[in-house]
Amino acid sequence: MALSKVAPSSLFALLAAAALAACGPAAAPTLSSSSGAISASAVDPRNAGGNKQLTVMTRNLYLGAELGPALAAQSVPELVTAATTIWTTVEANDRGYGSDDVLARFDGIADEIAATSPDLVALQEVTLWQKAPAGSADFAVRFDYLEVLLDKLAERGLSYAPAVVLPLTSLAVPIATGETVAITDRDVILTRADEPGLHVSDPRSDVYGPDSCAADPACPELVHFDVLGQPLAILRGWTSVEVEYRGERLRFVNTHLEAYDPTVRVAQATELAEASSAGTSRVILAGDLNSLPGTEGAAALADAGFTDVWPVVNPDDAGFTSPYPEVLSIPAIDLDERIDYVLFRGPVVPRSAEVVGEASEDRVVVSEDVALWPSDHAGVVAEVELLDARFATLK
């Protein structure tokens, strides 16, 4: 989400029946228990001194609409009206090529992945939208972002698999038709399943703050709202996997920091930096930090020893990734923020980085008069070299 946006899911405070969903399995307090030891294969002559090229991507998929009007609602009718408008916008942004199709815009994201072949993909706002008939709690899936993206990748002959999925805020509210819509926000890491030199293990995830944070409005690691008398915490977290890539080991981390409150962003980034301080010495961190370069969450991670790939390889390019219009069929954009990042710590050398999904030709043509941006963010793809730690000082 762009810096001007309200935190995802905040409008869907349950009026009666729905509540915050569980946040997935409990996670260890640190990202990794690996010793970070160099494997024996790193010195195999065929492995060119242990130096390897790894490609990673970060992509916020956009949950489909701006949520601020519903958060500002002062009555139940206002909330229902706002939620109805938002649902209409989601259906427009997530339309397919016909009545039996959905999420045509994900063809753009699948094409980006096909063109850049990332080994690891950090995804945010991997939303699950469901809807139930009036008077019923029998929900049916309307838009499953993860399932549709995986299907579109498979259509292109690409083999990617989710290594870790973190469910976050899950809420439901009635709309003007009497139906109930429900949203579940998720963060996901995808890995290439057809890369023989890539092996992932030890998937981990956690929601920021202690276990009591969601229920404690004073907890500084999450944003808390009171929506028409209903308490609401917006859950944010991180996901990670241990990676062995052609003999080199690292931890790959995905996060989505708070959009609405800069103080909470900093608290989350500080917690993430502390969690990543143990274990392997080599970490690649990708995600939507909702922070401009050198500020807030990005600054907290820099203070913890992380380096931003983008300015290393593109010192004269701002690399803007946001904002986009709420309605993705609007063609005009004026990007002026960089809030999506690939960071690293340890024996890593950045080789290249590019922004994807920002050019007019990246829009997905849905019909004769409609073309959609793939998301309300551009993505970032970076290639880095993994150095054998013994040779890192010689580079």
CSV table of C-alpha atoms in Angstrom, one decimal:
chain,number,residue,atom,x,y,z
A,1,MET,CA,0.0,0.0,0.0
A,2,ALA,CA,1.2,3.5,-0.7
A,3,LEU,CA,2.1,5.8,2.2
A,4,SER,CA,-1.2,7.7,1.8
A,5,LYS,CA,-3.3,4.5,2.2
A,6,VAL,CA,-5.1,3.2,5.2
A,7,ALA,CA,-3.9,-0.1,6.5
A,8,PRO,CA,-5.5,-3.1,4.7
A,9,SER,CA,-8.6,-4.8,6.1
A,10,SER,CA,-9.3,-2.0,8.6
A,11,LEU,CA,-12.8,-1.3,7.3
A,12,PHE,CA,-14.1,-4.8,7.8
A,13,ALA,CA,-14.7,-4.6,11.5
A,14,LEU,CA,-17.3,-7.2,12.3
A,15,LEU,CA,-20.6,-5.8,13.3
A,16,ALA,CA,-21.7,-9.0,14.9
A,17,ALA,CA,-20.7,-12.5,13.8
A,18,ALA,CA,-17.1,-12.3,12.6
A,19,ALA,CA,-13.9,-11.7,14.5
A,20,LEU,CA,-10.2,-11.7,14.0
A,21,ALA,CA,-8.9,-15.0,12.7
A,22,ALA,CA,-6.1,-16.9,14.2
A,23,CYS,CA,-2.7,-15.9,12.9
A,24,GLY,CA,-1.4,-19.3,11.9
A,25,PRO,CA,1.1,-21.5,13.7
A,26,ALA,CA,3.3,-20.0,16.4
A,27,ALA,CA,6.7,-19.0,15.3
A,28,ALA,CA,10.1,-19.1,16.9
A,29,PRO,CA,11.4,-15.7,18.2
A,30,THR,CA,14.2,-15.6,15.7
A,31,LEU,CA,14.3,-16.0,11.9
A,32,SER,CA,16.7,-18.9,11.9
A,33,SER,CA,18.6,-21.4,14.0
A,34,SER,CA,21.1,-22.1,11.3
A,35,SER,CA,24.8,-21.8,12.1
A,36,GLY,CA,25.4,-20.3,8.7
A,37,ALA,CA,28.3,-22.7,8.1
A,38,ILE,CA,29.7,-22.9,4.6
A,39,SER,CA,28.8,-26.2,3.0
A,40,ALA,CA,31.4,-28.6,1.5
A,41,SER,CA,29.9,-28.1,-2.0
A,42,ALA,CA,30.8,-24.4,-1.9
A,43,VAL,CA,34.4,-25.3,-2.7
A,44,ASP,CA,33.6,-27.7,-5.5
A,45,PRO,CA,35.6,-26.5,-8.5
A,46,ARG,CA,32.4,-26.6,-10.6
A,47,ASN,CA,30.9,-24.0,-8.4
A,48,ALA,CA,33.3,-21.2,-9.4
A,49,GLY,CA,34.7,-20.5,-5.9
A,50,GLY,CA,31.3,-20.6,-4.3
A,51,ASN,CA,30.0,-17.5,-6.0
A,52,LYS,CA,26.4,-17.8,-7.2
A,53,GLN,CA,23.8,-15.6,-8.8
A,54,LEU,CA,20.4,-15.5,-7.1
A,55,THR,CA,17.3,-13.6,-8.3
A,56,VAL,CA,14.6,-12.4,-5.9
A,57,MET,CA,11.4,-10.5,-6.4
A,58,THR,CA,9.1,-8.5,-4.1
A,59,ARG,CA,5.5,-7.9,-5.2
A,60,ASN,CA,2.5,-6.4,-3.4
A,61,LEU,CA,-0.5,-7.8,-5.1
A,62,TYR,CA,-3.0,-5.1,-3.9
A,63,LEU,CA,-6.1,-6.3,-2.1
A,64,GLY,CA,-8.3,-4.5,-4.6
A,65,ALA,CA,-9.5,-1.2,-3.2
A,66,GLU,CA,-8.8,1.8,-0.9
A,67,LEU,CA,-10.2,1.2,2.6
A,68,GLY,CA,-10.2,4.6,4.1
A,69,PRO,CA,-13.9,5.6,3.6
A,70,ALA,CA,-15.1,2.6,5.6
A,71,LEU,CA,-12.6,3.2,8.4
A,72,ALA,CA,-14.0,6.8,8.7
A,73,ALA,CA,-17.6,5.7,8.8
A,74,GLN,CA,-19.5,7.1,11.8
A,75,SER,CA,-22.5,4.8,11.7
A,76,VAL,CA,-23.5,1.3,10.6
A,77,PRO,CA,-25.2,2.5,7.4
A,78,GLU,CA,-22.1,4.5,6.5
A,79,LEU,CA,-19.9,1.5,7.0
A,80,VAL,CA,-22.2,-0.8,5.0
A,81,THR,CA,-22.3,1.8,2.2
A,82,ALA,CA,-18.5,2.2,2.2
A,83,ALA,CA,-18.0,-1.5,2.2
A,84,THR,CA,-20.4,-1.9,-0.7
A,85,THR,CA,-18.4,0.7,-2.7
A,86,ILE,CA,-15.2,-1.0,-1.9
A,87,TRP,CA,-16.5,-4.4,-2.9
A,88,THR,CA,-17.7,-2.9,-6.2
A,89,THR,CA,-14.2,-1.6,-6.7
A,90,VAL,CA,-12.6,-5.0,-5.9
A,91,GLU,CA,-14.8,-6.7,-8.4
A,92,ALA,CA,-13.9,-4.2,-11.1
A,93,ASN,CA,-10.1,-4.5,-10.4
A,94,ASP,CA,-10.2,-8.3,-10.1
A,95,ARG,CA,-12.4,-8.9,-13.1
A,96,GLY,CA,-11.4,-11.5,-15.7
A,97,TYR,CA,-11.8,-11.7,-19.4
A,98,GLY,CA,-15.4,-13.0,-19.1
A,99,SER,CA,-18.0,-13.9,-16.5
A,100,ASP,CA,-16.3,-17.2,-15.7
A,101,ASP,CA,-12.8,-15.7,-15.2
A,102,VAL,CA,-11.2,-13.6,-12.5
A,103,LEU,CA,-8.0,-11.6,-11.9
A,104,ALA,CA,-6.9,-10.9,-15.5
A,105,ARG,CA,-4.4,-8.4,-14.0
A,106,PHE,CA,-2.4,-11.3,-12.6
A,107,ASP,CA,-1.4,-12.2,-16.2
A,108,GLY,CA,0.8,-9.2,-15.9
A,109,ILE,CA,2.4,-10.4,-12.7
A,110,ALA,CA,2.8,-13.9,-14.1
A,111,ASP,CA,4.5,-12.4,-17.2
A,112,GLU,CA,6.9,-10.5,-15.0
A,113,ILE,CA,7.9,-13.7,-13.2
A,114,ALA,CA,8.2,-15.5,-16.5
A,115,ALA,CA,10.5,-12.7,-17.9
A,116,THR,CA,12.8,-12.4,-14.8
A,117,SER,CA,12.8,-16.0,-13.4
A,118,PRO,CA,13.1,-15.1,-9.8
A,119,ASP,CA,14.3,-18.0,-7.5
A,120,LEU,CA,12.4,-16.6,-4.5
A,121,VAL,CA,9.3,-14.3,-4.6
A,122,ALA,CA,8.1,-12.2,-1.6
A,123,LEU,CA,4.4,-11.5,-1.9
A,124,GLN,CA,2.2,-9.2,0.2
A,125,GLU,CA,-1.6,-8.7,0.2
A,126,VAL,CA,-2.1,-12.2,-1.1
A,127,THR,CA,-5.8,-11.8,-0.5
A,128,LEU,CA,-8.6,-14.3,-0.1
A,129,TRP,CA,-12.0,-12.8,-0.7
A,130,GLN,CA,-15.2,-14.8,0.1
A,131,LYS,CA,-18.9,-14.0,0.0
A,132,ALA,CA,-21.9,-15.5,1.7
A,133,PRO,CA,-25.6,-15.1,0.7
A,134,ALA,CA,-27.9,-12.9,2.7
A,135,GLY,CA,-28.7,-14.6,6.0
A,136,SER,CA,-26.1,-17.4,5.5
A,137,ALA,CA,-22.7,-18.1,6.9
A,138,ASP,CA,-22.0,-20.4,3.9
A,139,PHE,CA,-19.0,-18.6,2.4
A,140,ALA,CA,-17.8,-19.3,-1.1
A,141,VAL,CA,-14.4,-18.2,-2.5
A,142,ARG,CA,-14.7,-15.2,-4.9
A,143,PHE,CA,-11.0,-14.3,-5.4
A,144,ASP,CA,-8.2,-16.4,-4.2
A,145,TYR,CA,-5.1,-14.5,-5.2
A,146,LEU,CA,-2.6,-17.3,-4.4
A,147,GLU,CA,-4.5,-20.0,-6.3
A,148,VAL,CA,-5.0,-17.8,-9.4
A,149,LEU,CA,-1.4,-16.6,-9.5
A,150,LEU,CA,-0.1,-20.2,-9.2
A,151,ASP,CA,-2.5,-21.3,-12.0
A,152,LYS,CA,-1.3,-18.5,-14.3
A,153,LEU,CA,2.3,-19.4,-13.6
A,154,ALA,CA,1.6,-23.0,-14.4
A,155,GLU,CA,-0.1,-22.0,-17.7
A,156,ARG,CA,3.3,-20.5,-18.7
A,157,GLY,CA,5.1,-23.7,-17.9
A,158,LEU,CA,6.5,-22.3,-14.7
A,159,SER,CA,6.8,-24.3,-11.5
A,160,TYR,CA,6.5,-22.2,-8.3
A,161,ALA,CA,5.3,-23.4,-4.9
A,162,PRO,CA,4.4,-21.6,-1.7
A,163,ALA,CA,7.0,-22.3,0.9
A,164,VAL,CA,5.3,-20.4,3.7
A,165,VAL,CA,1.9,-18.7,4.0
A,166,LEU,CA,1.1,-16.4,6.9
A,167,PRO,CA,-2.6,-15.6,7.4
A,168,LEU,CA,-3.1,-12.1,8.9
A,169,THR,CA,-6.3,-10.1,9.5
A,170,SER,CA,-9.5,-11.9,8.7
A,171,LEU,CA,-12.8,-10.0,8.8
A,172,ALA,CA,-16.3,-9.9,7.4
A,173,VAL,CA,-19.1,-7.4,7.0
A,174,PRO,CA,-22.4,-7.2,5.3
A,175,ILE,CA,-22.9,-5.1,2.2
A,176,ALA,CA,-26.0,-3.4,0.8
A,177,THR,CA,-27.3,-6.5,-1.0
A,178,GLY,CA,-27.5,-8.3,2.4
A,179,GLU,CA,-24.7,-10.5,1.4
A,180,THR,CA,-21.6,-10.8,3.6
A,181,VAL,CA,-18.1,-10.4,2.2
A,182,ALA,CA,-15.0,-11.7,4.0
A,183,ILE,CA,-11.3,-10.9,3.5
A,184,THR,CA,-8.2,-12.7,4.7
A,185,ASP,CA,-4.9,-10.9,4.2
A,186,ARG,CA,-1.8,-13.1,3.7
A,187,ASP,CA,1.9,-12.9,3.2
A,188,VAL,CA,3.5,-15.6,1.1
A,189,ILE,CA,6.9,-16.7,-0.1
A,190,LEU,CA,7.1,-18.6,-3.4
A,191,THR,CA,10.1,-20.6,-4.5
A,192,ARG,CA,11.1,-22.1,-7.9
A,193,ALA,CA,10.3,-25.8,-7.8
A,194,ASP,CA,12.2,-26.6,-11.0
A,195,GLU,CA,15.6,-25.1,-9.9
A,196,PRO,CA,17.7,-28.2,-9.0
A,197,GLY,CA,20.2,-26.1,-7.1
A,198,LEU,CA,17.6,-24.4,-4.9
A,199,HIS,CA,16.5,-26.1,-1.6
A,200,VAL,CA,14.3,-24.4,1.0
A,201,SER,CA,13.6,-25.6,4.6
A,202,ASP,CA,12.6,-24.4,8.0
A,203,PRO,CA,9.7,-22.1,7.1
A,204,ARG,CA,8.9,-19.6,9.8
A,205,SER,CA,6.4,-16.8,10.3
A,206,ASP,CA,5.3,-14.5,13.1
A,207,VAL,CA,2.9,-11.6,13.7
A,208,TYR,CA,4.6,-8.5,15.2
A,209,GLY,CA,4.3,-8.0,18.9
A,210,PRO,CA,3.8,-10.5,21.7
A,211,ASP,CA,0.9,-12.9,21.6
A,212,SER,CA,-1.3,-10.4,23.6
A,213,CYS,CA,-0.6,-7.6,21.2
A,214,ALA,CA,-3.8,-7.9,19.1
A,215,ALA,CA,-6.0,-7.6,22.2
A,216,ASP,CA,-3.9,-4.8,23.8
A,217,PRO,CA,-4.6,-1.3,22.3
A,218,ALA,CA,-1.4,-0.1,24.1
A,219,CYS,CA,0.8,-2.6,22.2
A,220,PRO,CA,3.2,-0.5,20.0
A,221,GLU,CA,3.8,-3.2,17.4
A,222,LEU,CA,0.3,-3.2,15.8
A,223,VAL,CA,-2.2,-0.5,14.8
A,224,HIS,CA,-5.4,-0.6,16.8
A,225,PHE,CA,-8.7,1.0,15.7
A,226,ASP,CA,-12.1,1.4,17.3
A,227,VAL,CA,-14.6,1.0,14.5
A,228,LEU,CA,-18.1,1.8,15.6
A,229,GLY,CA,-17.2,0.5,19.1
A,230,GLN,CA,-15.5,-2.7,17.8
A,231,PRO,CA,-11.8,-3.1,18.6
A,232,LEU,CA,-9.7,-3.9,15.6
A,233,ALA,CA,-6.0,-4.7,15.4
A,234,ILE,CA,-4.3,-4.8,12.0
A,235,LEU,CA,-2.0,-7.8,11.9
A,236,ARG,CA,1.4,-7.5,10.2
A,237,GLY,CA,4.2,-10.0,10.3
A,238,TRP,CA,7.1,-11.6,8.6
A,239,THR,CA,7.7,-14.9,6.8
A,240,SER,CA,11.1,-16.6,6.2
A,241,VAL,CA,12.7,-19.7,4.8
A,242,GLU,CA,16.2,-21.2,5.1
A,243,VAL,CA,17.7,-21.4,1.6
A,244,GLU,CA,20.5,-23.5,0.2
A,245,TYR,CA,21.4,-22.3,-3.3
A,246,ARG,CA,24.1,-24.2,-5.1
A,247,GLY,CA,26.1,-24.8,-1.9
A,248,GLU,CA,25.5,-21.4,-0.3
A,249,ARG,CA,23.2,-20.8,2.6
A,250,LEU,CA,21.0,-17.8,3.5
A,251,ARG,CA,17.8,-16.8,5.2
A,252,PHE,CA,15.2,-15.2,2.9
A,253,VAL,CA,12.7,-12.9,4.7
A,254,ASN,CA,9.4,-11.3,3.5
A,255,THR,CA,7.6,-8.6,5.3
A,256,HIS,CA,4.9,-6.0,5.0
A,257,LEU,CA,5.2,-3.1,7.5
A,258,GLU,CA,2.3,-1.0,8.7
A,259,ALA,CA,0.9,1.5,6.2
A,260,TYR,CA,-1.0,3.8,8.5
A,261,ASP,CA,1.3,4.7,11.5
A,262,PRO,CA,5.0,5.5,11.1
A,263,THR,CA,5.7,4.9,14.8
A,264,VAL,CA,4.3,1.3,14.4
A,265,ARG,CA,6.4,0.8,11.2
A,266,VAL,CA,9.5,1.6,13.2
A,267,ALA,CA,8.6,-0.7,16.0
A,268,GLN,CA,7.9,-3.5,13.6
A,269,ALA,CA,11.2,-3.0,11.7
A,270,THR,CA,13.1,-2.9,15.0
A,271,GLU,CA,11.5,-6.2,16.0
A,272,LEU,CA,12.3,-7.7,12.7
A,273,ALA,CA,15.9,-6.6,12.9
A,274,GLU,CA,16.3,-8.2,16.3
A,275,ALA,CA,14.7,-11.4,15.1
A,276,SER,CA,17.1,-11.6,12.2
A,277,SER,CA,20.2,-11.0,14.3
A,278,ALA,CA,20.5,-14.6,15.3
A,279,GLY,CA,21.3,-17.5,13.1
A,280,THR,CA,22.8,-17.3,9.6
A,281,SER,CA,25.0,-14.3,8.9
A,282,ARG,CA,23.6,-14.0,5.4
A,283,VAL,CA,20.0,-12.6,5.1
A,284,ILE,CA,18.1,-11.2,2.1
A,285,LEU,CA,15.0,-9.3,3.1
A,286,ALA,CA,12.3,-8.2,0.6
A,287,GLY,CA,9.0,-6.6,1.0
A,288,ASP,CA,6.8,-3.5,1.2
A,289,LEU,CA,8.3,-1.4,4.0
A,290,ASN,CA,5.9,1.5,3.5
A,291,SER,CA,8.9,3.8,4.2
A,292,LEU,CA,10.8,6.2,2.0
A,293,PRO,CA,14.5,5.5,1.7
A,294,GLY,CA,16.4,6.4,4.8
A,295,THR,CA,13.3,6.9,6.9
A,296,GLU,CA,11.2,4.9,9.4
A,297,GLY,CA,11.3,1.1,8.8
A,298,ALA,CA,14.0,1.4,6.1
A,299,ALA,CA,16.2,3.4,8.5
A,300,ALA,CA,15.7,1.0,11.4
A,301,LEU,CA,16.8,-1.9,9.2
A,302,ALA,CA,19.8,0.0,7.9
A,303,ASP,CA,20.8,0.7,11.5
A,304,ALA,CA,20.7,-3.1,12.0
A,305,GLY,CA,23.2,-3.6,9.2
A,306,PHE,CA,21.0,-4.2,6.2
A,307,THR,CA,22.0,-2.6,2.8
A,308,ASP,CA,19.5,-1.5,0.2
A,309,VAL,CA,20.2,-3.1,-3.1
A,310,TRP,CA,18.7,-0.4,-5.3
A,311,PRO,CA,21.0,2.6,-4.7
A,312,VAL,CA,24.1,0.3,-5.0
A,313,VAL,CA,23.3,-0.7,-8.5
A,314,ASN,CA,21.1,2.2,-9.7
A,315,PRO,CA,22.6,5.3,-8.0
A,316,ASP,CA,21.1,7.7,-10.5
A,317,ASP,CA,17.6,6.1,-10.7
A,318,ALA,CA,14.9,6.9,-8.0
A,319,GLY,CA,13.3,3.4,-8.5
A,320,PHE,CA,9.8,4.6,-7.7
A,321,THR,CA,7.2,1.9,-7.0
A,322,SER,CA,4.1,3.9,-5.9
A,323,PRO,CA,1.4,5.3,-5.9
A,324,TYR,CA,-1.1,3.9,-8.4
A,325,PRO,CA,-4.8,4.8,-8.8
A,326,GLU,CA,-7.3,2.9,-6.7
A,327,VAL,CA,-9.1,1.9,-9.9
A,328,LEU,CA,-6.6,0.0,-11.9
A,329,SER,CA,-8.2,0.8,-15.2
A,330,ILE,CA,-7.1,4.5,-14.9
A,331,PRO,CA,-4.1,4.7,-17.2
A,332,ALA,CA,-2.3,7.8,-15.8
A,333,ILE,CA,0.2,7.2,-13.0
A,334,ASP,CA,2.8,9.6,-11.4
A,335,LEU,CA,5.1,7.4,-9.3
A,336,ASP,CA,7.0,9.4,-6.7
A,337,GLU,CA,7.7,7.0,-3.8
A,338,ARG,CA,10.0,4.1,-3.4
A,339,ILE,CA,8.5,1.9,-0.7
A,340,ASP,CA,9.3,-1.7,-2.0
A,341,TYR,CA,12.8,-3.0,-1.2
A,342,VAL,CA,15.3,-5.8,-1.5
A,343,LEU,CA,17.8,-5.5,1.4
A,344,PHE,CA,20.8,-7.8,2.3
A,345,ARG,CA,23.2,-8.4,5.1
A,346,GLY,CA,26.3,-10.6,5.0
A,347,PRO,CA,28.4,-11.9,2.1
A,348,VAL,CA,26.2,-10.7,-0.8
A,349,VAL,CA,27.1,-8.5,-3.7
A,350,PRO,CA,24.2,-6.8,-5.6
A,351,ARG,CA,24.5,-7.2,-9.4
A,352,SER,CA,21.3,-5.6,-10.8
A,353,ALA,CA,17.8,-4.5,-9.9
A,354,GLU,CA,14.8,-3.4,-11.9
A,355,VAL,CA,11.3,-2.1,-11.3
A,356,VAL,CA,8.6,-4.1,-13.1
A,357,GLY,CA,5.0,-3.3,-13.8
A,358,GLU,CA,5.4,0.5,-14.1
A,359,ALA,CA,5.3,0.9,-17.9
A,360,SER,CA,2.1,1.5,-19.9
A,361,GLU,CA,2.8,-1.7,-21.9
A,362,ASP,CA,2.6,-3.6,-18.6
A,363,ARG,CA,-1.1,-3.0,-18.4
A,364,VAL,CA,-3.3,-6.0,-19.0
A,365,VAL,CA,-5.8,-5.6,-21.8
A,366,VAL,CA,-9.1,-7.1,-20.5
A,367,SER,CA,-11.5,-5.8,-23.2
A,368,GLU,CA,-11.6,-3.3,-26.1
A,369,ASP,CA,-11.9,-0.4,-23.7
A,370,VAL,CA,-10.4,-1.7,-20.4
A,371,ALA,CA,-6.8,-2.3,-19.5
A,372,LEU,CA,-5.6,-2.9,-15.9
A,373,TRP,CA,-2.4,-2.2,-14.1
A,374,PRO,CA,-1.2,-5.5,-12.5
A,375,SER,CA,-1.2,-4.0,-9.0
A,376,ASP,CA,-1.2,-0.7,-7.1
A,377,HIS,CA,2.5,-1.2,-6.6
A,378,ALA,CA,5.4,-1.8,-9.0
A,379,GLY,CA,7.5,-4.8,-8.2
A,380,VAL,CA,11.3,-5.0,-7.7
A,381,VAL,CA,13.5,-7.8,-9.0
A,382,ALA,CA,17.1,-8.0,-7.9
A,383,GLU,CA,20.0,-10.2,-8.8
A,384,VAL,CA,22.7,-10.8,-6.2
A,385,GLU,CA,25.8,-12.8,-6.0
A,386,LEU,CA,26.3,-15.1,-3.0
A,387,LEU,CA,29.9,-15.0,-2.0
A,388,ASP,CA,31.8,-17.7,-0.2
A,389,ALA,CA,32.4,-16.0,3.1
A,390,ARG,CA,36.1,-17.0,2.9
A,391,PHE,CA,36.6,-15.0,-0.3
A,392,ALA,CA,34.2,-12.1,0.5
A,393,THR,CA,36.9,-9.7,1.6
A,394,LEU,CA,38.7,-10.2,-1.7
A,395,LYS,CA,35.8,-8.9,-3.8
